[in-house]
Every structure is written in C-alpha cells, then in structure tokens.
XYZ file of N, CA and C in Angstrom:
519
model
N -42.563 25.522 42.295
C -42.296 24.956 40.994
C -41.250 25.769 40.235
N -41.301 27.090 40.378
C -40.345 27.959 39.704
C -38.922 27.736 40.186
N -38.722 27.540 41.482
C -37.376 27.310 41.991
C -36.848 25.944 41.556
N -37.754 24.977 41.434
C -37.342 23.649 40.969
C -36.822 23.713 39.533
N -37.509 24.436 38.654
C -37.060 24.574 37.260
C -35.752 25.343 37.172
N -35.627 26.409 37.995
C -34.374 27.163 38.005
C -33.208 26.283 38.456
N -33.411 25.507 39.494
C -32.349 24.615 39.982
C -32.023 23.534 38.943
N -33.049 23.007 38.284
C -32.817 22.002 37.263
C -32.039 22.596 36.082
N -32.388 23.811 35.676
C -31.720 24.468 34.545
C -30.272 24.787 34.880
N -29.970 25.176 36.070
C -28.606 25.532 36.469
C -27.802 24.324 36.944
N -28.422 23.206 37.139
C -27.746 22.024 37.653
C -26.674 21.527 36.679
N -25.606 20.992 37.220
C -24.507 20.491 36.401
C -24.339 18.987 36.502
N -25.198 18.313 37.211
C -25.124 16.858 37.299
C -25.403 16.267 35.919
N -24.510 15.415 35.478
C -24.674 14.780 34.176
C -24.151 15.598 33.010
N -23.608 16.786 33.259
C -23.106 17.617 32.160
C -21.948 16.930 31.442
N -21.091 16.267 32.185
C -19.959 15.573 31.575
C -20.441 14.445 30.669
N -21.448 13.730 31.118
C -21.983 12.635 30.302
C -22.599 13.159 29.009
N -23.300 14.260 29.085
C -23.902 14.849 27.897
C -22.820 15.360 26.943
N -21.821 16.044 27.498
C -20.737 16.553 26.656
C -19.972 15.416 25.999
N -19.709 14.364 26.764
C -18.991 13.235 26.177
C -19.819 12.560 25.092
N -21.128 12.460 25.296
C -21.963 11.828 24.270
C -21.948 12.632 22.974
N -21.779 13.936 23.059
C -21.713 14.766 21.859
C -20.340 14.675 21.192
N -19.302 14.550 21.980
C -17.935 14.549 21.460
C -17.387 13.139 21.274
N -17.874 12.177 22.025
C -17.312 10.826 22.040
C -17.352 10.110 20.710
N -18.499 10.109 20.055
C -18.629 9.376 18.792
C -17.707 9.945 17.712
N -17.693 11.265 17.471
C -16.748 11.779 16.467
C -15.287 11.510 16.849
N -14.982 11.568 18.147
C -13.614 11.307 18.590
C -13.212 9.865 18.293
N -14.065 8.923 18.592
C -13.766 7.512 18.333
C -13.628 7.271 16.831
N -14.516 7.830 16.026
C -14.428 7.661 14.575
C -13.147 8.267 14.021
N -12.763 9.425 14.518
C -11.537 10.062 14.056
C -10.311 9.236 14.467
N -10.334 8.676 15.652
C -9.220 7.851 16.111
C -9.090 6.596 15.255
N -10.206 5.954 14.952
C -10.172 4.768 14.091
C -9.667 5.138 12.698
N -10.095 6.283 12.176
C -9.618 6.738 10.867
C -8.125 6.996 10.847
N -7.606 7.562 11.925
C -6.162 7.825 12.010
C -5.392 6.508 12.035
N -5.883 5.544 12.782
C -5.222 4.239 12.837
C -5.269 3.570 11.465
N -6.402 3.647 10.777
C -6.529 3.061 9.435
C -5.536 3.696 8.458
N -5.453 5.019 8.480
C -4.523 5.700 7.566
C -3.077 5.383 7.914
N -2.756 5.296 9.194
C -1.391 4.960 9.606
C -1.025 3.556 9.132
N -1.959 2.623 9.244
C -1.713 1.262 8.781
C -1.533 1.225 7.266
N -2.337 2.001 6.546
C -2.215 2.043 5.089
C -0.878 2.649 4.664
N -0.466 3.741 5.303
C 0.819 4.364 4.958
C 1.992 3.461 5.325
N 1.878 2.745 6.426
C 2.930 1.806 6.806
C 3.021 0.672 5.795
N 1.876 0.187 5.328
C 1.856 -0.864 4.312
C 2.485 -0.363 3.016
N 2.181 0.875 2.616
C 2.785 1.444 1.408
C 4.302 1.561 1.560
N 4.737 1.975 2.721
C 6.175 2.091 2.978
C 6.856 0.725 2.917
N 6.220 -0.286 3.493
C 6.785 -1.645 3.433
C 6.829 -2.158 1.998
N 5.806 -1.846 1.226
C 5.785 -2.262 -0.173
C 6.929 -1.600 -0.942
N 7.141 -0.318 -0.696
C 8.225 0.403 -1.367
C 9.593 -0.167 -0.986
N 9.790 -0.410 0.291
C 11.078 -0.936 0.737
C 11.309 -2.369 0.262
N 10.264 -3.173 0.212
C 10.426 -4.541 -0.282
C 10.744 -4.532 -1.779
N 10.156 -3.593 -2.518
C 10.481 -3.450 -3.940
C 11.939 -3.051 -4.110
N 12.393 -2.134 -3.282
C 13.792 -1.688 -3.354
C 14.747 -2.834 -3.043
N 14.429 -3.594 -1.993
C 15.310 -4.701 -1.605
C 15.362 -5.779 -2.681
N 14.208 -6.118 -3.243
C 14.175 -7.156 -4.275
C 14.798 -6.671 -5.582
N 14.655 -5.379 -5.884
C 15.229 -4.855 -7.130
C 16.752 -4.892 -7.100
N 17.309 -4.868 -5.925
C 18.773 -4.953 -5.814
C 19.294 -6.284 -6.370
N 18.519 -7.346 -6.216
C 18.925 -8.639 -6.776
C 18.980 -8.598 -8.301
N 18.107 -7.801 -8.899
C 18.131 -7.646 -10.356
C 19.249 -6.699 -10.769
N 19.391 -5.591 -10.045
C 20.409 -4.596 -10.379
C 21.811 -5.212 -10.374
N 22.089 -6.068 -9.407
C 23.429 -6.642 -9.284
C 23.617 -7.916 -10.098
N 22.544 -8.411 -10.728
C 22.652 -9.593 -11.573
C 22.543 -10.899 -10.823
N 22.201 -10.867 -9.544
C 22.116 -12.108 -8.772
C 20.992 -13.002 -9.288
N 19.887 -12.414 -9.686
C 18.775 -13.216 -10.209
C 19.117 -13.750 -11.593
N 19.692 -12.906 -12.441
C 20.006 -13.320 -13.806
C 21.057 -14.434 -13.830
N 21.963 -14.446 -12.875
C 23.042 -15.428 -12.845
C 22.750 -16.612 -11.920
N 21.533 -16.704 -11.433
C 21.209 -17.812 -10.534
C 21.268 -19.122 -11.304
N 22.011 -20.086 -10.791
C 22.176 -21.358 -11.518
C 20.920 -22.230 -11.411
N 20.180 -22.315 -12.494
C 19.039 -23.213 -12.584
C 17.858 -22.889 -11.689
N 17.883 -21.728 -11.039
C 16.775 -21.376 -10.150
C 15.653 -20.684 -10.896
N 14.507 -20.651 -10.286
C 13.365 -19.947 -10.841
C 13.525 -18.463 -10.509
N 13.870 -17.661 -11.505
C 14.156 -16.247 -11.283
C 12.950 -15.503 -10.728
N 11.780 -15.793 -11.256
C 10.578 -15.107 -10.798
C 10.283 -15.451 -9.332
N 10.490 -16.707 -8.956
C 10.254 -17.104 -7.569
C 11.283 -16.480 -6.633
N 12.510 -16.340 -7.103
C 13.538 -15.666 -6.285
C 13.139 -14.222 -6.012
N 12.625 -13.545 -7.035
C 12.192 -12.158 -6.866
C 11.001 -12.093 -5.912
N 10.033 -12.976 -6.097
C 8.851 -13.007 -5.220
C 9.273 -13.250 -3.768
N 10.187 -14.184 -3.558
C 10.652 -14.477 -2.200
C 11.333 -13.261 -1.582
N 12.104 -12.529 -2.388
C 12.789 -11.334 -1.872
C 11.782 -10.251 -1.480
N 10.733 -10.081 -2.283
C 9.687 -9.102 -1.947
C 8.958 -9.542 -0.688
N 8.600 -10.809 -0.636
C 7.817 -11.329 0.495
C 8.603 -11.352 1.801
N 9.901 -11.573 1.727
C 10.705 -11.605 2.951
C 10.584 -10.306 3.729
N 10.526 -9.203 3.017
C 10.466 -7.900 3.677
C 9.040 -7.493 4.019
N 8.103 -7.816 3.146
C 6.738 -7.289 3.277
C 5.784 -8.194 4.027
N 6.203 -9.388 4.378
C 5.262 -10.371 4.913
C 4.674 -10.010 6.271
N 5.219 -9.026 6.942
C 4.673 -8.630 8.234
C 3.255 -8.073 8.108
N 2.998 -7.257 7.080
C 1.687 -6.642 6.894
C 0.970 -7.059 5.616
N 1.709 -7.610 4.661
C 1.124 -7.908 3.355
C 1.174 -9.415 3.111
N 0.023 -10.042 2.872
C 0.042 -11.471 2.529
C 0.767 -11.677 1.195
N 1.714 -12.582 1.192
C 2.555 -12.783 0.007
C 1.740 -13.158 -1.231
N 0.677 -13.907 -1.052
C -0.129 -14.330 -2.200
C -0.860 -13.163 -2.857
N -0.992 -12.040 -2.159
C -1.712 -10.883 -2.701
C -0.805 -9.883 -3.405
N 0.494 -10.140 -3.414
C 1.441 -9.241 -4.078
C 1.514 -9.598 -5.558
N 1.411 -8.582 -6.399
C 1.521 -8.766 -7.841
C 2.705 -7.935 -8.322
N 3.379 -8.386 -9.373
C 4.515 -7.600 -9.866
C 4.723 -7.790 -11.359
N 5.387 -6.795 -11.921
C 5.833 -6.824 -13.315
C 7.311 -6.476 -13.322
N 8.073 -7.217 -14.082
C 9.483 -6.909 -14.294
C 9.699 -6.993 -15.794
N 10.068 -5.868 -16.407
C 10.234 -5.867 -17.853
C 11.386 -4.955 -18.255
N 12.014 -5.329 -19.343
C 13.122 -4.546 -19.896
C 12.561 -3.528 -20.875
N 13.105 -2.317 -20.838
C 12.740 -1.268 -21.787
C 14.022 -0.779 -22.472
N 13.901 -0.200 -23.660
C 15.106 0.219 -24.386
C 15.921 1.303 -23.682
N 15.243 2.261 -23.010
C 15.968 3.353 -22.359
C 15.142 3.897 -21.198
N 15.743 4.764 -20.414
C 15.025 5.375 -19.302
C 13.835 6.198 -19.804
N 13.980 6.850 -20.945
C 12.886 7.654 -21.502
C 11.684 6.784 -21.863
N 11.934 5.539 -22.246
C 10.850 4.638 -22.626
C 10.093 4.084 -21.419
N 10.659 4.211 -20.245
C 9.987 3.696 -19.040
C 8.690 4.456 -18.777
N 8.667 5.719 -19.134
C 7.466 6.533 -18.925
C 6.351 6.180 -19.908
N 6.728 5.593 -21.046
C 5.747 5.214 -22.060
C 5.129 3.845 -21.772
N 5.470 3.280 -20.641
C 5.035 1.935 -20.297
C 4.240 1.968 -18.988
N 3.019 2.573 -18.991
C 2.261 2.683 -17.732
C 1.734 1.318 -17.288
N 1.446 1.179 -16.000
C 0.884 -0.097 -15.537
C -0.528 -0.282 -16.077
N -0.870 -1.514 -16.398
C -2.197 -1.821 -16.908
C -2.859 -2.819 -15.973
N -4.143 -2.571 -15.705
C -4.910 -3.401 -14.780
C -6.114 -3.998 -15.485
N -6.536 -5.188 -15.042
C -7.751 -5.785 -15.597
C -8.976 -5.186 -14.907
N -10.150 -5.689 -15.229
C -11.402 -5.151 -14.685
C -11.513 -5.336 -13.170
N -10.822 -6.325 -12.630
C -10.857 -6.584 -11.191
C -9.798 -5.803 -10.431
N -8.996 -5.008 -11.144
C -7.961 -4.214 -10.499
C -6.652 -4.943 -10.307
N -6.492 -6.095 -10.953
C -5.247 -6.848 -10.849
C -4.280 -6.405 -11.940
N -3.020 -6.376 -11.606
C -1.976 -6.001 -12.546
C -1.882 -7.047 -13.644
N -1.883 -6.595 -14.906
C -1.783 -7.535 -16.019
C -0.399 -8.168 -16.047
N -0.370 -9.447 -16.332
C 0.883 -10.185 -16.375
C 1.586 -9.916 -17.697
N 2.763 -9.322 -17.610
C 3.546 -9.049 -18.817
C 4.779 -9.930 -18.879
N 4.814 -10.954 -18.046
C 5.973 -11.830 -18.009
C 7.011 -11.307 -17.033
N 8.098 -12.025 -16.938
C 9.181 -11.663 -16.030
C 10.459 -11.613 -16.840
N 10.957 -10.410 -17.088
C 12.159 -10.225 -17.896
C 13.141 -9.338 -17.143
N 14.074 -9.944 -16.392
C 15.036 -9.128 -15.639
C 16.174 -8.574 -16.492
N 16.167 -8.872 -17.783
C 17.173 -8.322 -18.686
C 18.537 -8.951 -18.505
N 19.513 -8.325 -19.132
C 20.909 -8.772 -19.053
C 21.715 -7.643 -18.417
N 23.040 -7.733 -18.513
C 23.840 -6.657 -17.919
C 23.659 -5.357 -18.700
N 23.645 -4.244 -17.984
C 23.465 -2.888 -18.507
C 22.096 -2.672 -19.171
N 21.088 -3.434 -18.763
C 19.732 -3.262 -19.283
C 18.967 -2.281 -18.400
N 18.003 -1.587 -18.996
C 17.106 -0.726 -18.232
C 15.855 -1.548 -17.914
N 15.533 -1.630 -16.632
C 14.460 -2.498 -16.158
C 13.417 -1.666 -15.416
N 12.140 -1.943 -15.692
C 11.028 -1.343 -14.955
C 10.445 -2.429 -14.055
N 10.382 -2.125 -12.764
C 9.843 -3.068 -11.782
C 8.639 -2.409 -11.121
N 7.506 -3.092 -11.156
C 6.294 -2.605 -10.491
C 5.806 -3.680 -9.537
N 5.509 -3.272 -8.318
C 4.947 -4.183 -7.328
C 3.647 -3.559 -6.840
N 2.566 -4.350 -6.837
C 1.228 -3.855 -6.516
C 0.633 -4.699 -5.400
N -0.046 -4.005 -4.494
C -0.842 -4.676 -3.458
C -2.168 -3.953 -3.371
N -3.258 -4.708 -3.436
C -4.594 -4.138 -3.296
C -4.958 -4.166 -1.818
N -4.795 -3.019 -1.171
C -4.988 -2.888 0.266
C -6.476 -2.812 0.589
N -6.982 -3.724 1.423
C -8.399 -3.656 1.803
C -8.598 -2.624 2.919
N -9.352 -1.586 2.636
C -9.649 -0.576 3.658
C -10.655 -1.218 4.609
N -10.257 -1.360 5.849
C -11.043 -2.144 6.802
C -12.156 -1.345 7.485
N -11.995 -0.057 7.612
C -12.984 0.762 8.305
C -14.060 1.197 7.316
N -15.317 0.796 7.540
C -16.376 1.110 6.564
C -16.524 2.602 6.279
N -16.409 3.446 7.286
C -16.573 4.882 7.036
C -15.398 5.474 6.252
N -14.218 4.866 6.339
C -13.049 5.379 5.616
C -13.006 4.872 4.177
N -13.776 3.840 3.866
C -13.737 3.285 2.515
C -14.130 4.300 1.465
N -15.071 5.163 1.783
C -15.515 6.134 0.774
C -14.440 7.158 0.446
N -13.509 7.407 1.349
C -12.455 8.394 1.098
C -11.137 7.766 0.670
N -10.853 6.557 1.122
C -9.541 5.970 0.858
C -9.527 4.973 -0.286
N -10.675 4.454 -0.674
C -10.716 3.414 -1.703
C -10.504 4.018 -3.087
N -9.762 3.293 -3.902
C -9.587 3.696 -5.300
C -10.393 2.795 -6.233
N -10.963 1.731 -5.684
C -11.781 0.804 -6.474
C -12.995 0.388 -5.664
N -13.942 -0.244 -6.347
C -15.116 -0.768 -5.658
C -14.699 -1.868 -4.687
N -15.496 -2.064 -3.668
C -15.217 -3.110 -2.705
C -14.313 -2.662 -1.570
N -14.067 -1.363 -1.452
C -13.253 -0.867 -0.350
C -11.786 -1.224 -0.474
N -11.235 -1.127 -1.672
C -9.842 -1.501 -1.920
C -9.081 -0.293 -2.444
N -7.871 -0.103 -1.949
C -6.983 0.931 -2.445
C -5.767 0.249 -3.063
N -5.466 0.587 -4.294
C -4.327 -0.006 -4.985
C -3.056 0.743 -4.589
N -2.121 0.009 -3.987
C -0.820 0.558 -3.623
C 0.183 0.086 -4.667
N 0.939 1.000 -5.230
C 1.861 0.699 -6.328
C 3.239 1.224 -6.000
N 4.226 0.390 -6.212
C 5.617 0.787 -6.041
C 6.342 0.526 -7.359
N 7.040 1.524 -7.861
C 7.722 1.404 -9.151
C 9.204 1.744 -8.994
N 10.046 0.945 -9.615
C 11.484 1.203 -9.659
C 11.925 1.117 -11.122
N 12.736 2.056 -11.539
C 13.360 2.001 -12.852
C 14.857 2.032 -12.598
N 15.565 1.046 -13.113
C 16.992 0.945 -12.825
C 17.743 0.401 -14.028
N 19.027 0.581 -13.973
C 19.902 -0.022 -14.988
C 20.761 -1.052 -14.294
N 20.758 -2.260 -14.840
C 21.547 -3.314 -14.212
C 23.033 -3.022 -14.363
N 23.792 -3.550 -13.423
C 25.241 -3.336 -13.445
C 25.867 -4.208 -14.531
N 27.016 -3.820 -15.032
C 27.712 -4.680 -16.014
C 28.379 -5.848 -15.285
N 27.596 -6.869 -14.970
C 28.071 -7.943 -14.112
C 28.746 -9.070 -14.863
N 28.706 -9.092 -16.176
C 29.329 -10.214 -16.905
C 30.760 -9.955 -17.204
C-alpha cells in the first residue's frame, strides 16, 4: 500500500490537465477582455476619425453653402459613411453649435439626459470665420459581462464615447 501511494503521489499522468484547468479559465477571460477593449478602442478611433471627416464639410463651408439640402442630414451622412463599419448610424448623436470664441468653447460642456443621451442643442454650423464646437457621441455597449464593471460609465453596461472638435470655419464667402 505504501508503494502505491508513493507512485500515485509522484505520478505525472494528468498533470497537464490539472495545470490547464487552473490556468485555462483566467487565460480565456483575459483574452476575451483584451478583445473587448481592442474593439472599444477601435470604435473610439473610428468615431474620432468620422468626426474629423464630417467636420471638414463644416470647416470648408460645403454644408453651409449646400443648395436647398438638409445640412444636418449631410453632416449625419458624412459621420455615418466613415463609422458605419462598427457603429450603427441610428445610435450616433451629435451637437454642432457656434460659440463666440475659442475660449468660450470650454465653457460649453456636453450635457446628457438621465438616459445618457446627448441633449439636442440644434444644428448650427455657423457662417464663414465662425468658431464651431462639434461633439459626436456613441453609447458603446460593453458586451462582455465581466468587463462591464470596469469599462462601463453608465448603468446597463454602456460606455459613452465622445469625440469633440473645435474649429474655425474658413472665409468661404
């Protein structure tokens, strides 16, 4: 009986399975967390770039000088054209407003309702040589339940992604 216990204690059969069972679950959870964060950062980057691309239409006066077109829809289409790969267009919210100067842009923080949606302040792309504040918001749903407690900024497993541009329109007239 003593030799049987010694052989069982020194035996290595199944050691890999035991080691993997101890390491496997944390490894899988960490891998899923890395993928979730990479997707969130990629979405934020796409939101920023789509804001930049759409703001160019305002900076150059293309939206302001559009003949009879819906300026707000033109801006939305420009944002959605770039971001539609990862962000549903219907979930994008934005504010475009004119401020007196660059210093006043800081006095105009974004405001959200109780549900975390950006308050509608209208769409004012200004005129030539105007200072414009552009904010684009997407409420990113954190998909991994274990990551929601660390990545969410609101209840319901949602992280608010915000992209802001402050620019002066060109003297296009």
